[in-house]
Coordinates of C-alpha atoms and ligand atoms in Angstrom, one line a residue:
X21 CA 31.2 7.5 19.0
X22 CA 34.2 9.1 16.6
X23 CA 31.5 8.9 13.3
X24 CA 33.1 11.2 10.3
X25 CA 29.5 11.5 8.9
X26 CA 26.9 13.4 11.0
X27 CA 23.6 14.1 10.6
X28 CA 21.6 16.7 12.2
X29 CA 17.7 17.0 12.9
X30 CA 15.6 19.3 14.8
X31 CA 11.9 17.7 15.8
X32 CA 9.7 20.1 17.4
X33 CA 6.1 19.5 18.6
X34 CA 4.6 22.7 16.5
X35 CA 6.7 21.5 13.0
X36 CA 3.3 19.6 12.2
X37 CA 2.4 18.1 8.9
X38 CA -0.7 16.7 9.8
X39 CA -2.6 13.9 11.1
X40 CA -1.9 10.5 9.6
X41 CA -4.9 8.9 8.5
X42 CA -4.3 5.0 9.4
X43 CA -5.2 4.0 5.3
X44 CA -1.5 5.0 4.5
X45 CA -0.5 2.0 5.6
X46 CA -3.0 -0.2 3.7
X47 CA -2.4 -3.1 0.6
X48 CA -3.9 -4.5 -1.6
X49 CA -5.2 -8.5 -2.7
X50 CA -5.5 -8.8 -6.3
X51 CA -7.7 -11.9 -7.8
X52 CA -4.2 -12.8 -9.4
X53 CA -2.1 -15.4 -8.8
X54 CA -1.6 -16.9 -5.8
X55 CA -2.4 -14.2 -4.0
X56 CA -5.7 -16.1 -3.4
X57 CA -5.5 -18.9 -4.2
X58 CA -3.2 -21.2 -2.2
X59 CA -2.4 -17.7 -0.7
X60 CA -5.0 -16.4 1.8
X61 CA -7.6 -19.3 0.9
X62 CA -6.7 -23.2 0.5
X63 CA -8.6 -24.9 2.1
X64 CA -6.9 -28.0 1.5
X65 CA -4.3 -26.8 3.9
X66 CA -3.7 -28.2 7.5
X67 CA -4.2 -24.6 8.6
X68 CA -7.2 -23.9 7.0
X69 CA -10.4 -22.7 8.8
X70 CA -13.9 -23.5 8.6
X71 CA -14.0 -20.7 5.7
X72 CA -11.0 -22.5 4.0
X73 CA -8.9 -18.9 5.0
X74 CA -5.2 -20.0 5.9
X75 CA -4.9 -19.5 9.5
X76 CA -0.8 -18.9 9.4
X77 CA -1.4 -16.3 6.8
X78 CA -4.2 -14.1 8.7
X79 CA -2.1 -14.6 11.8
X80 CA 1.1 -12.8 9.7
X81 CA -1.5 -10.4 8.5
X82 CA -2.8 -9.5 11.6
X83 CA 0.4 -8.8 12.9
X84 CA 1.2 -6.6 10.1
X85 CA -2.0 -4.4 11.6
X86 CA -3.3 -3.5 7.9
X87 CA -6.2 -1.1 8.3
X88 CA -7.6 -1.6 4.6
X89 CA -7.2 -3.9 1.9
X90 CA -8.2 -2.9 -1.7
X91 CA -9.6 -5.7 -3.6
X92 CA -10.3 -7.7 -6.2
X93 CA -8.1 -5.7 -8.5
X94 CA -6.1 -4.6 -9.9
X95 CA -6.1 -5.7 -13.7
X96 CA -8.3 -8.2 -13.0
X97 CA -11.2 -6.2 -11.9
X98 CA -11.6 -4.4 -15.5
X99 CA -12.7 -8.0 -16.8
X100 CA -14.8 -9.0 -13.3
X101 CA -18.1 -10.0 -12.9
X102 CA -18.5 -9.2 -9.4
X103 CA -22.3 -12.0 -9.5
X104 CA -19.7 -14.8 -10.7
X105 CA -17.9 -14.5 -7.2
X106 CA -21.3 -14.9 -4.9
X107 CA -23.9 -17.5 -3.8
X108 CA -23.2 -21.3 -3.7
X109 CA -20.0 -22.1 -5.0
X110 CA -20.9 -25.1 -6.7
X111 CA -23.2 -22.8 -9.6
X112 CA -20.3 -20.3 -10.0
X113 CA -18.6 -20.3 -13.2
X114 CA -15.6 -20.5 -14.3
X115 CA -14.0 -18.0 -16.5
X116 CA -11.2 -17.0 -18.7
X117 CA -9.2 -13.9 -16.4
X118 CA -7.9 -12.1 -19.6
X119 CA -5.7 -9.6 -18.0
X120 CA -3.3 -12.3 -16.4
X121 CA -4.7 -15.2 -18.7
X122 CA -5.5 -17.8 -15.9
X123 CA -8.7 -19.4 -15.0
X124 CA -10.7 -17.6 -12.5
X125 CA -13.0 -20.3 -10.9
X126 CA -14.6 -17.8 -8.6
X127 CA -14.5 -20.3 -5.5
X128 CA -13.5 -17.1 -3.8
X129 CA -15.2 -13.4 -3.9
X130 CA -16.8 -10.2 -2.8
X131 CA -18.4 -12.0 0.5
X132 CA -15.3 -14.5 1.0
X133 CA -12.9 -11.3 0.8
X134 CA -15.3 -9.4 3.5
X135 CA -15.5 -12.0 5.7
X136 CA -11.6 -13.0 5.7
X137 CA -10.8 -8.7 6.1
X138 CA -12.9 -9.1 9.0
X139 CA -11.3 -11.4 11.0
X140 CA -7.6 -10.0 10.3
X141 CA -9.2 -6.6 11.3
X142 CA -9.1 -4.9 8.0
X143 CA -11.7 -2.5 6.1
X144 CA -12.6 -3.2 2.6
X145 CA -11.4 -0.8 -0.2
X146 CA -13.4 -2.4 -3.1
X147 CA -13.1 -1.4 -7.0
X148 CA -15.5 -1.3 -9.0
X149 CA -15.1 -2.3 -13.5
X150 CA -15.1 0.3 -15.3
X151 CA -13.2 -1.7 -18.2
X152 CA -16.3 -4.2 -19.9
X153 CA -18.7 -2.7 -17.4
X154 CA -20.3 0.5 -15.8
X155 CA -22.6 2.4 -13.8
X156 CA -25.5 -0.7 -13.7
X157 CA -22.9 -3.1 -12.3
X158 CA -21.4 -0.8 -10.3
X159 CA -24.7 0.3 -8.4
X160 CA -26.0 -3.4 -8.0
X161 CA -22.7 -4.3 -6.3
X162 CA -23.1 -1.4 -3.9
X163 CA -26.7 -2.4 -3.0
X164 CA -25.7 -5.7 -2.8
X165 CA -22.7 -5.2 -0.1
X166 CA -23.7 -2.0 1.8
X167 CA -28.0 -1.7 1.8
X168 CA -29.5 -3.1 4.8
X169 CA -32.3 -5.4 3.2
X170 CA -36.1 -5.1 1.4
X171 CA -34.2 -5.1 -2.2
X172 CA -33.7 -7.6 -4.6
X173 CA -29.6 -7.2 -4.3
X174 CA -29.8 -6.6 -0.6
X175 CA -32.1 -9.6 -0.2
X176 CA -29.9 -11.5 -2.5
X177 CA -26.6 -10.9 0.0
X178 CA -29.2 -12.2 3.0
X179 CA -30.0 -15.5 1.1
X180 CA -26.3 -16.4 0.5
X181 CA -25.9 -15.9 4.5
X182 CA -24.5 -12.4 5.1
X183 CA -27.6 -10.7 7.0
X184 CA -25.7 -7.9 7.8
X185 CA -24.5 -5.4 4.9
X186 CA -20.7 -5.4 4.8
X187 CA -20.6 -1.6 4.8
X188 CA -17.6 -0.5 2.8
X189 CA -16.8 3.1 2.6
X190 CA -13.7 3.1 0.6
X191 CA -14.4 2.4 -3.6
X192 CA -11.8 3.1 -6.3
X193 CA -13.7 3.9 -9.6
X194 CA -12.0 1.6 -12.1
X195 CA -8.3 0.7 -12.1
X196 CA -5.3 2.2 -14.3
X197 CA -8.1 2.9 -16.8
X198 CA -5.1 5.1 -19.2
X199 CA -3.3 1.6 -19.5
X200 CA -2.9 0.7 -23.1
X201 CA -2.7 -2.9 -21.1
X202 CA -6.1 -2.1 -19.4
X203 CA -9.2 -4.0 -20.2
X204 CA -11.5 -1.2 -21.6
X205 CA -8.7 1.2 -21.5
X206 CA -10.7 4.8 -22.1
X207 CA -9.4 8.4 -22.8
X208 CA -9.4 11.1 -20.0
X209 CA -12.6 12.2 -21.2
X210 CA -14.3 8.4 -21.6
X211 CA -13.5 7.7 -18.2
X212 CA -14.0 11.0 -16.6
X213 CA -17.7 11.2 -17.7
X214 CA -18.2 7.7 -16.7
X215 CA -16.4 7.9 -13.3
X216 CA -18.7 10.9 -12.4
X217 CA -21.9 8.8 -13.6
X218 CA -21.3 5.7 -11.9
X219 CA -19.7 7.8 -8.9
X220 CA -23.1 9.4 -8.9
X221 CA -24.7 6.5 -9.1
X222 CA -22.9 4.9 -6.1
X223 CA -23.5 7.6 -3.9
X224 CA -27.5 7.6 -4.5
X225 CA -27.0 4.5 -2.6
X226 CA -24.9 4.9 -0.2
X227 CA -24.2 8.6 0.5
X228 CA -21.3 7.6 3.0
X229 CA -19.1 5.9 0.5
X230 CA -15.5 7.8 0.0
X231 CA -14.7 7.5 -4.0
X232 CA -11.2 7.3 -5.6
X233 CA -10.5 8.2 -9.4
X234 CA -8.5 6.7 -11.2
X235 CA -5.1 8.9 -12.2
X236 CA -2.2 8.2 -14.3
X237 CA -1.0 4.3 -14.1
X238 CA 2.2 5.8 -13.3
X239 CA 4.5 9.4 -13.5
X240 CA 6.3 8.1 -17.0
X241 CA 2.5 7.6 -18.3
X242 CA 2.8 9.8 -21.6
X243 CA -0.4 11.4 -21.1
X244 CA 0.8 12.3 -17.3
X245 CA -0.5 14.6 -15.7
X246 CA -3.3 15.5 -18.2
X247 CA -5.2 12.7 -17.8
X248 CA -5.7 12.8 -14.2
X249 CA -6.2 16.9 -14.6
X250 CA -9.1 16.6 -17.3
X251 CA -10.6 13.3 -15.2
X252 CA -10.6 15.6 -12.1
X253 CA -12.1 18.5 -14.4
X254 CA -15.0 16.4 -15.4
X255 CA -15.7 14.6 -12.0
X256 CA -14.6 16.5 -9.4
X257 CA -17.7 17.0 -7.6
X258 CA -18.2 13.0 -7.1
X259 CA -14.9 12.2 -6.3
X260 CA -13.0 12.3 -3.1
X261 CA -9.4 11.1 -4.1
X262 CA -7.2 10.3 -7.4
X263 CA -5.3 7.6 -7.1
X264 CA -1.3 6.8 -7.9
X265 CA 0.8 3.7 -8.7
X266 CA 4.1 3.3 -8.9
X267 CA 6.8 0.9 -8.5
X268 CA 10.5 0.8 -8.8
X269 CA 13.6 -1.7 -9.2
X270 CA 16.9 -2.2 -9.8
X271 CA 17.2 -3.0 -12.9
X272 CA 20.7 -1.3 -13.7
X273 CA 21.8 -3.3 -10.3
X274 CA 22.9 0.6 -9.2
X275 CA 21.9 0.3 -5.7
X276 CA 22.7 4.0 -5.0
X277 CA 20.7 5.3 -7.6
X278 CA 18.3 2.7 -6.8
X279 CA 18.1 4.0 -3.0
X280 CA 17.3 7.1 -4.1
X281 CA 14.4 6.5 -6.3
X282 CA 11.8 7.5 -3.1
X283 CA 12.4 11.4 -4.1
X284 CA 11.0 10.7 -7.8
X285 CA 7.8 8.9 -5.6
X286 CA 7.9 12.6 -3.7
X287 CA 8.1 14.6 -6.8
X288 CA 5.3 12.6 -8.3
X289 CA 3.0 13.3 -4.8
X290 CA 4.0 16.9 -5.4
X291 CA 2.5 17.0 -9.1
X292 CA -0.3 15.0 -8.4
X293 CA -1.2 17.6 -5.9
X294 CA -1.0 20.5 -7.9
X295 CA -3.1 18.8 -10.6
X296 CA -5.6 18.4 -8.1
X297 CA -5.2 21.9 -6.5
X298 CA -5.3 23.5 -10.1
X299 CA -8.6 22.1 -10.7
X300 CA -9.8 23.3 -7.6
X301 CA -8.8 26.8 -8.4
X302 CA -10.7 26.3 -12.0
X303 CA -13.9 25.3 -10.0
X304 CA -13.8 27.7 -7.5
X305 CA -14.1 24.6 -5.3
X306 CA -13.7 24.6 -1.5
X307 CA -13.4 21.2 -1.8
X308 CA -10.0 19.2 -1.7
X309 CA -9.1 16.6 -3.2
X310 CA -6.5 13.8 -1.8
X311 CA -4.3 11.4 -2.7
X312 CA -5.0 7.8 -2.5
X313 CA -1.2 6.1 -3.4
X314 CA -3.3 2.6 -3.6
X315 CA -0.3 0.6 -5.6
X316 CA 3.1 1.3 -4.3
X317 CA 6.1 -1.1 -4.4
X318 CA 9.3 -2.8 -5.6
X319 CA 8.1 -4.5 -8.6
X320 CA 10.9 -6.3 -11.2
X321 CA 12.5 -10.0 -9.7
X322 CA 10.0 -11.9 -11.6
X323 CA 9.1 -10.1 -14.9
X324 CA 11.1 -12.7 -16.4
X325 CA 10.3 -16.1 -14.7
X326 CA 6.3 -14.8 -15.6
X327 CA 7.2 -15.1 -19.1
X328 CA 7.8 -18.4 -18.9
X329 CA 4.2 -19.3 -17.4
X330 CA 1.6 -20.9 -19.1
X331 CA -1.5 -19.3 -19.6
X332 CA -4.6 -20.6 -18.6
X333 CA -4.0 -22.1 -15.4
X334 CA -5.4 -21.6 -11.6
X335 CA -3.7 -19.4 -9.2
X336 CA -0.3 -19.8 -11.0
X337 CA 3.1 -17.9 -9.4
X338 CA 2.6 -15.0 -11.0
X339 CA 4.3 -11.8 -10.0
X340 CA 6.1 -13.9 -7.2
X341 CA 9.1 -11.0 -6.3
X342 CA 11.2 -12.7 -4.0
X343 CA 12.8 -9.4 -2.3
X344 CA 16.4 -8.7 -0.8
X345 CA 17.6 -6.4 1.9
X346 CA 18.1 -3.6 -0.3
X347 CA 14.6 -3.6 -1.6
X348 CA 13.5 -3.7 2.3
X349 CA 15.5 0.0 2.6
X350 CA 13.6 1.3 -0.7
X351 CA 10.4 0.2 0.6
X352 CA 11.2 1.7 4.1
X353 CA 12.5 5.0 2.0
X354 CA 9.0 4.8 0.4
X355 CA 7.1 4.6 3.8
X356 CA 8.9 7.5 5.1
X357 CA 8.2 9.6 1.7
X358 CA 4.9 8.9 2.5
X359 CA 4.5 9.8 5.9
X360 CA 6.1 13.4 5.0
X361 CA 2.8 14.0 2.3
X362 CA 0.7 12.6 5.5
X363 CA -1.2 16.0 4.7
X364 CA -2.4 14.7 1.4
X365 CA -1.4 11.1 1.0
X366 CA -5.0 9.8 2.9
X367 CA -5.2 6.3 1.5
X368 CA -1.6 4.1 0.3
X369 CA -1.5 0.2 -0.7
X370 CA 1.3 -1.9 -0.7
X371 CA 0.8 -3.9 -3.5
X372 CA 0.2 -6.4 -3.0
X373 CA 0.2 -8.4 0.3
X374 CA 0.7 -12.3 -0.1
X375 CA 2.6 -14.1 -3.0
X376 CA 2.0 -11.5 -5.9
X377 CA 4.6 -9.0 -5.0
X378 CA 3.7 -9.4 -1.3
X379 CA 5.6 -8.7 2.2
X380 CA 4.1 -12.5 2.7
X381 CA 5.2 -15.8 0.7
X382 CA 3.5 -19.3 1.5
X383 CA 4.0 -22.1 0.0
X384 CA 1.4 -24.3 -1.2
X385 CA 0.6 -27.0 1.4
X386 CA 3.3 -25.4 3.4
X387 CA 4.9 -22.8 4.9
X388 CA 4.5 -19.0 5.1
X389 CA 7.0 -17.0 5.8
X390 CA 8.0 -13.2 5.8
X391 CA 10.1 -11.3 2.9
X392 CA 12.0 -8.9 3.8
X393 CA 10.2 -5.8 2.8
X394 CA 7.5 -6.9 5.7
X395 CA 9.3 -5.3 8.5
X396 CA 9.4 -1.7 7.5
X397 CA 5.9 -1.9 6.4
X398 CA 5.6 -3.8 10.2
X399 CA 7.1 -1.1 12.0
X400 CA 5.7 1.8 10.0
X401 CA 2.0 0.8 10.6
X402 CA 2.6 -0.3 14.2
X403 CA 4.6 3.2 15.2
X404 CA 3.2 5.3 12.7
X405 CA 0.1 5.9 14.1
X406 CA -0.8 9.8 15.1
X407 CA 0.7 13.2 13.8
X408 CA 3.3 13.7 11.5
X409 CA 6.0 15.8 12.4
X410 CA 8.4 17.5 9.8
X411 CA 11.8 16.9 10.6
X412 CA 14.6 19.9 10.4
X413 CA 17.3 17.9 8.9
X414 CA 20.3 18.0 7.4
X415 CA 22.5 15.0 6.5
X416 CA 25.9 14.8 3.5
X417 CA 24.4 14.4 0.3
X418 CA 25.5 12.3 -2.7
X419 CA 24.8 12.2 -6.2
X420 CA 23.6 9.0 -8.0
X421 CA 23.0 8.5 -12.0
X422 CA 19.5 10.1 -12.1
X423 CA 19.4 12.2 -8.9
X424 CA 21.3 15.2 -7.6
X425 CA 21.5 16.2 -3.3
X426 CA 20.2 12.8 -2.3
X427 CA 20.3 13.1 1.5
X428 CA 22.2 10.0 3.2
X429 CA 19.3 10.1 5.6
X430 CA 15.8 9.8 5.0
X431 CA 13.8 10.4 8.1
X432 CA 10.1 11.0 9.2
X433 CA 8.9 11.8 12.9
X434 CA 5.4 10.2 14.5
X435 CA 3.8 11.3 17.6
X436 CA 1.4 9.9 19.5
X437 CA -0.5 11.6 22.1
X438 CA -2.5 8.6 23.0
X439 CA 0.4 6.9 24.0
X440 CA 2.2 9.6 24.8
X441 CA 5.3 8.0 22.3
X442 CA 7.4 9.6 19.8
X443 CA 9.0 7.6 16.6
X444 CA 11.7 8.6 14.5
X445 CA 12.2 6.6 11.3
X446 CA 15.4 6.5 9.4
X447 CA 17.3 4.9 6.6
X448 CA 21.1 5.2 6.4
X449 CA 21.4 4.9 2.3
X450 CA 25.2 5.2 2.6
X451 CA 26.6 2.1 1.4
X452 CA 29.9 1.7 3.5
X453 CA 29.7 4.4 6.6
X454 CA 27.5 4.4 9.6
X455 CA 26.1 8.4 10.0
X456 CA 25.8 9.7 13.6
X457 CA 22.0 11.1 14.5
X458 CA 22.0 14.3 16.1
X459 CA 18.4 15.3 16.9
X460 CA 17.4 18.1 18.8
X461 CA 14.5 17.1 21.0
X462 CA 14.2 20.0 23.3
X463 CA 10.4 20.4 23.1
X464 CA 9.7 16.9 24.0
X465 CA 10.8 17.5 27.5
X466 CA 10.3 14.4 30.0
X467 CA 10.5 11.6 27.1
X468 CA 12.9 8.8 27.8
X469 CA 14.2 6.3 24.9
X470 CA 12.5 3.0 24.9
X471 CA 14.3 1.1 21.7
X472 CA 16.2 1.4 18.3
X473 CA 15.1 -1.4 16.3
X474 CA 17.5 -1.5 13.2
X475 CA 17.1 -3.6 9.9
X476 CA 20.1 -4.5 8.3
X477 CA 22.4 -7.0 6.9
X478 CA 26.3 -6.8 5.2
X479 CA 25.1 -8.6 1.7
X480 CA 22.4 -6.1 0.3
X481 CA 21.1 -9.0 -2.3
X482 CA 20.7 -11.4 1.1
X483 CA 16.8 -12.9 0.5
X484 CA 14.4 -14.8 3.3
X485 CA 13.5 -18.1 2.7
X486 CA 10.7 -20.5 4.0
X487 CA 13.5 -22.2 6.3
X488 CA 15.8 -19.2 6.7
X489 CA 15.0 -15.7 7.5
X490 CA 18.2 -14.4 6.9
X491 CA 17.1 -10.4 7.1
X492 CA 15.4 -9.5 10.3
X493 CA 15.0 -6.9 12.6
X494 CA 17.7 -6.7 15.8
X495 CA 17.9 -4.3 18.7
X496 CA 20.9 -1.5 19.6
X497 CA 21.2 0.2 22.7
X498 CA 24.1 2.3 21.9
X499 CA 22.4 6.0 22.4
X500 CA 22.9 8.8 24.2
X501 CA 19.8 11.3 25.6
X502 CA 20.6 14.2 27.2
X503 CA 19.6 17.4 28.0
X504 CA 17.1 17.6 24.8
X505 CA 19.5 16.2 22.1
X506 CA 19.9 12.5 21.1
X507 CA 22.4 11.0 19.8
X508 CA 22.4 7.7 17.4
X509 CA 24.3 5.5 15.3
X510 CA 22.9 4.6 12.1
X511 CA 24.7 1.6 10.9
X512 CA 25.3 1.8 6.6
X513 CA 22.6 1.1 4.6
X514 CA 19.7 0.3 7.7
X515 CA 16.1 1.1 8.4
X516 CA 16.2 2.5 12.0
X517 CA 12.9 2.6 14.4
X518 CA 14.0 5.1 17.2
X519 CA 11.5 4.7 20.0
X520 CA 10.4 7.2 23.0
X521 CA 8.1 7.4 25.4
X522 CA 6.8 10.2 28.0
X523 CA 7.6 9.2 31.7
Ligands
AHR28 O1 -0.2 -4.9 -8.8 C1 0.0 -5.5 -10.0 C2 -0.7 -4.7 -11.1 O2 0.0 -3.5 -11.3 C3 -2.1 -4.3 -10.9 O3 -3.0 -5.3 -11.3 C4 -2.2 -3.1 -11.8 O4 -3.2 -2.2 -11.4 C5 -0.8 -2.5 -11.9 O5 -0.4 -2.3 -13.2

């Protein structure tokens, strides 16, 4: 290997961050769309099953091993009667959707959505409107889906067929409730005393339930980080998490600078969590409160193809992001951010999962088929299971139009005790130069290399297609492991998986 760029990393057992919890590597199904419809549910379609869920699609989802899914919005949910989306299909109505401007015919809702998350062995993250609704609504939903029976909303889930209560734990109180775009948009104040009362009111019901604020809609928000500081401030006590959202793109087609935009994602982690440490310290609280990143993505392909969509139509291709190789690094840059906050990042969504900026595209009465950006969210939820380690590291550094000392290499570590495995995730951001790894494994004594799975392709605006998956993962076996020190290439601008495993 005669590599002029060299990277260096020392990965010991004891450097731990903490233990991932597996909702980082959750998404997210917005009633929006085709996300739904013609999306997970068509029942028209050859694979459809008995529910009319699209068999190919669950299957892709399955593989994807998505722990939670947050759902039904999103916009959408701060317009949502939950009781349109339940009982026999043929009495629900159908309504205007006003934050996307479609028609909602509700042929698909809060049972439908449990039932499909079931069989592609996902949990239920379910929000709640907190836009034209409140505590009432939110407190009959919760009775309906989680208490047992011998109630009118309990009895009311039995008699549309679901004896058993669905049992989510995970509920996000509202959604982007700051937006000037938001449905019911409130001030920190409005939707802190109303997140505590219908937080309040949710737990009466079911004390198990895990609750998620809403925080700023993003970092640029003008009222960031105030809004989430005086939300906190007034419900801290019902509230186990604040969320963030935030995606990024290209739009200055800059691809270093683009590449580099996961350390604004970290500095935002970093700010969130002093907002929520800061109010802990006012309360005198022993409590902790953690981060639930449930929208994160590349988000800017189709802004303009959306404009040209009519409104009022059902399940149109809204938000359709077809995404390229690059985008695939950013999101893997992303992953690895958020593995290194694994100590306060509990809960993250890719948003979204199929059609509507989604790792998964189908086609109606067709084909699906995998974007690009599904393989380092693949890889990071298969091998990312376990304790996150910090990496020692120190790789050349460049500086791009809005960021100083971006490291060539981003990296974070994963080990597994069950399976006895350690993973090492990387992304080469340089755009001509392979980088040589040098990692000092000395404490992980007896582990042998199993595989370096590498991402990568010469055209960084190269796109999948239904017929063509041009950007897929490929193997390299070109490593050397010995005495306690690895050493591995990492081609230009890739998304590396280095796998080992104890003897
Ligand atoms: O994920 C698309 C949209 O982005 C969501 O509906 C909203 O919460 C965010 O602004």
């Amino acid at each position: 290997m005669n590599q002029e760029m060299k990277a260096t990393m020392v990965i010991d057992k004891s450097y731990e961050i903490s233990e991932i919890d597996q909702r980082m590597f959750g998404s997210f199904i917005e009633q929006l769309g085709r996300a739904v419809y013609g999306g997970i549910y068509e029942p028209e379609h050859e694979m459809a099953d008995e529910n009319g869920f699209r068999r190919d699609v669950m299957q892709l989802v399955k593989d994807l091993q998505v722990p939670i899914v947050r759902y039904p919005g999103g916009n959408m949910v701060s317009g949502y009667n939950w009781e349109d989306g339940v009982g026999p299909k043929e009495d629900r109505p159908k309504r205007l959707e006003l934050a996307w401007r479609t028609i909602e015919p509700n042929l698909f809702g809060t049972n439908e959505f449990a039932e499909w998350a079931k069989k592609v062995n996902s949990e239920v993250m379910m929000a709640v409107n907190l836009g034209t609704r409140g505590i009432d609504a939110a407190r009959n939903l919760i009775e309906y889906t989680n208490h047992p029976r011998g109630t009118y909303w309990s009895d009311l889930r039995r008699q549309h067929g679901f004896e058993q209560p669905h049992n989510i734990k995970t509920w996000c109180l509202g959604n982007e409730m700051d937006g000037p775009w938001q449905i019911g948009q409130k001030t920190a104040v409005e939707y802190g005393r109303l997140a505590k009362e219908t937080g309040k009111a949710m737990k009466l019901v079911d004390p198990d339930i895990e609750l998620v604020a809403c925080g700023s809609s993003h970092a640029g928000m003008p009222t960031f980080p105030e809004y989430d500081a005086t939300t906190l401030d007034i419900a801290y006590d019902q509230v186990d998490y604040i969320s963030l959202h935030q995606y990024y793109g290209n739009y200055s087609n800059d691809t270093a600078n683009y590449l580099a935009k996961n350390m604004d994602m970290d500095q935002f982690i970093h700010s969130v969590t002093s907002t929520c440490d800061y109010i802990k310290a006012k309360h005198r609280s022993n409590k902790t409160i953690n981060l639930s990143f449930d929208e994160w993505n590349v988000w800017y392909h189709s802004s303009d193809k959306d404009k040209q969509i009519e409104p009022w139509q059902i399940g149109p291709p809204q938000l359709e992001d077809v995404y390229n190789f690059e985008d695939a690094l950013l999101v893997g840059s992303m992953l690895i951010t958020l593995l290194r906050n694994a100590d306060r990042v509990k809960i993250a969504c890719l948003a979204q999962l199929v059609n509507v900026i989604g790792p998964i595209m189908t086609e109606n009465n067709g084909a699906a088929w995998k974007q690009t950006i599904y393989y380092p969210y693949m890889h990071a939820s298969i091998f990312g299971r376990g304790t996150s380690l910090k990496p020692v590291l120190h790789a050349p550094k460049y500086d791009s139009k809005d960021y100083s000392d971006v490291p060539y290499v981003d990296s974070a570590i994963v080990k597994n005790d069950e399976e006895n495995t350690l993973t090492i995730f990387a992304v080469n951001k340089h755009l001509t130069e392979s980088i040589l790894l040098e990692a000092d494994l000395r404490s992980f004594e007896g582990y042998s290399f199993i595989e370096h799975i590498v991402l990568d392709h010469d055209d960084l605006k190269a796109t999948n297609t239904a017929g063509h998956e041009a950007v897929k993962p490929r193997k390299l076996n070109k490593v050397e492991l010995r005495d306690g020190s690895l050493r591995i290439d990492l081609p230009k601008t890739s998304w590396n998986v280095i796998r080992l495993k104890k003897s």
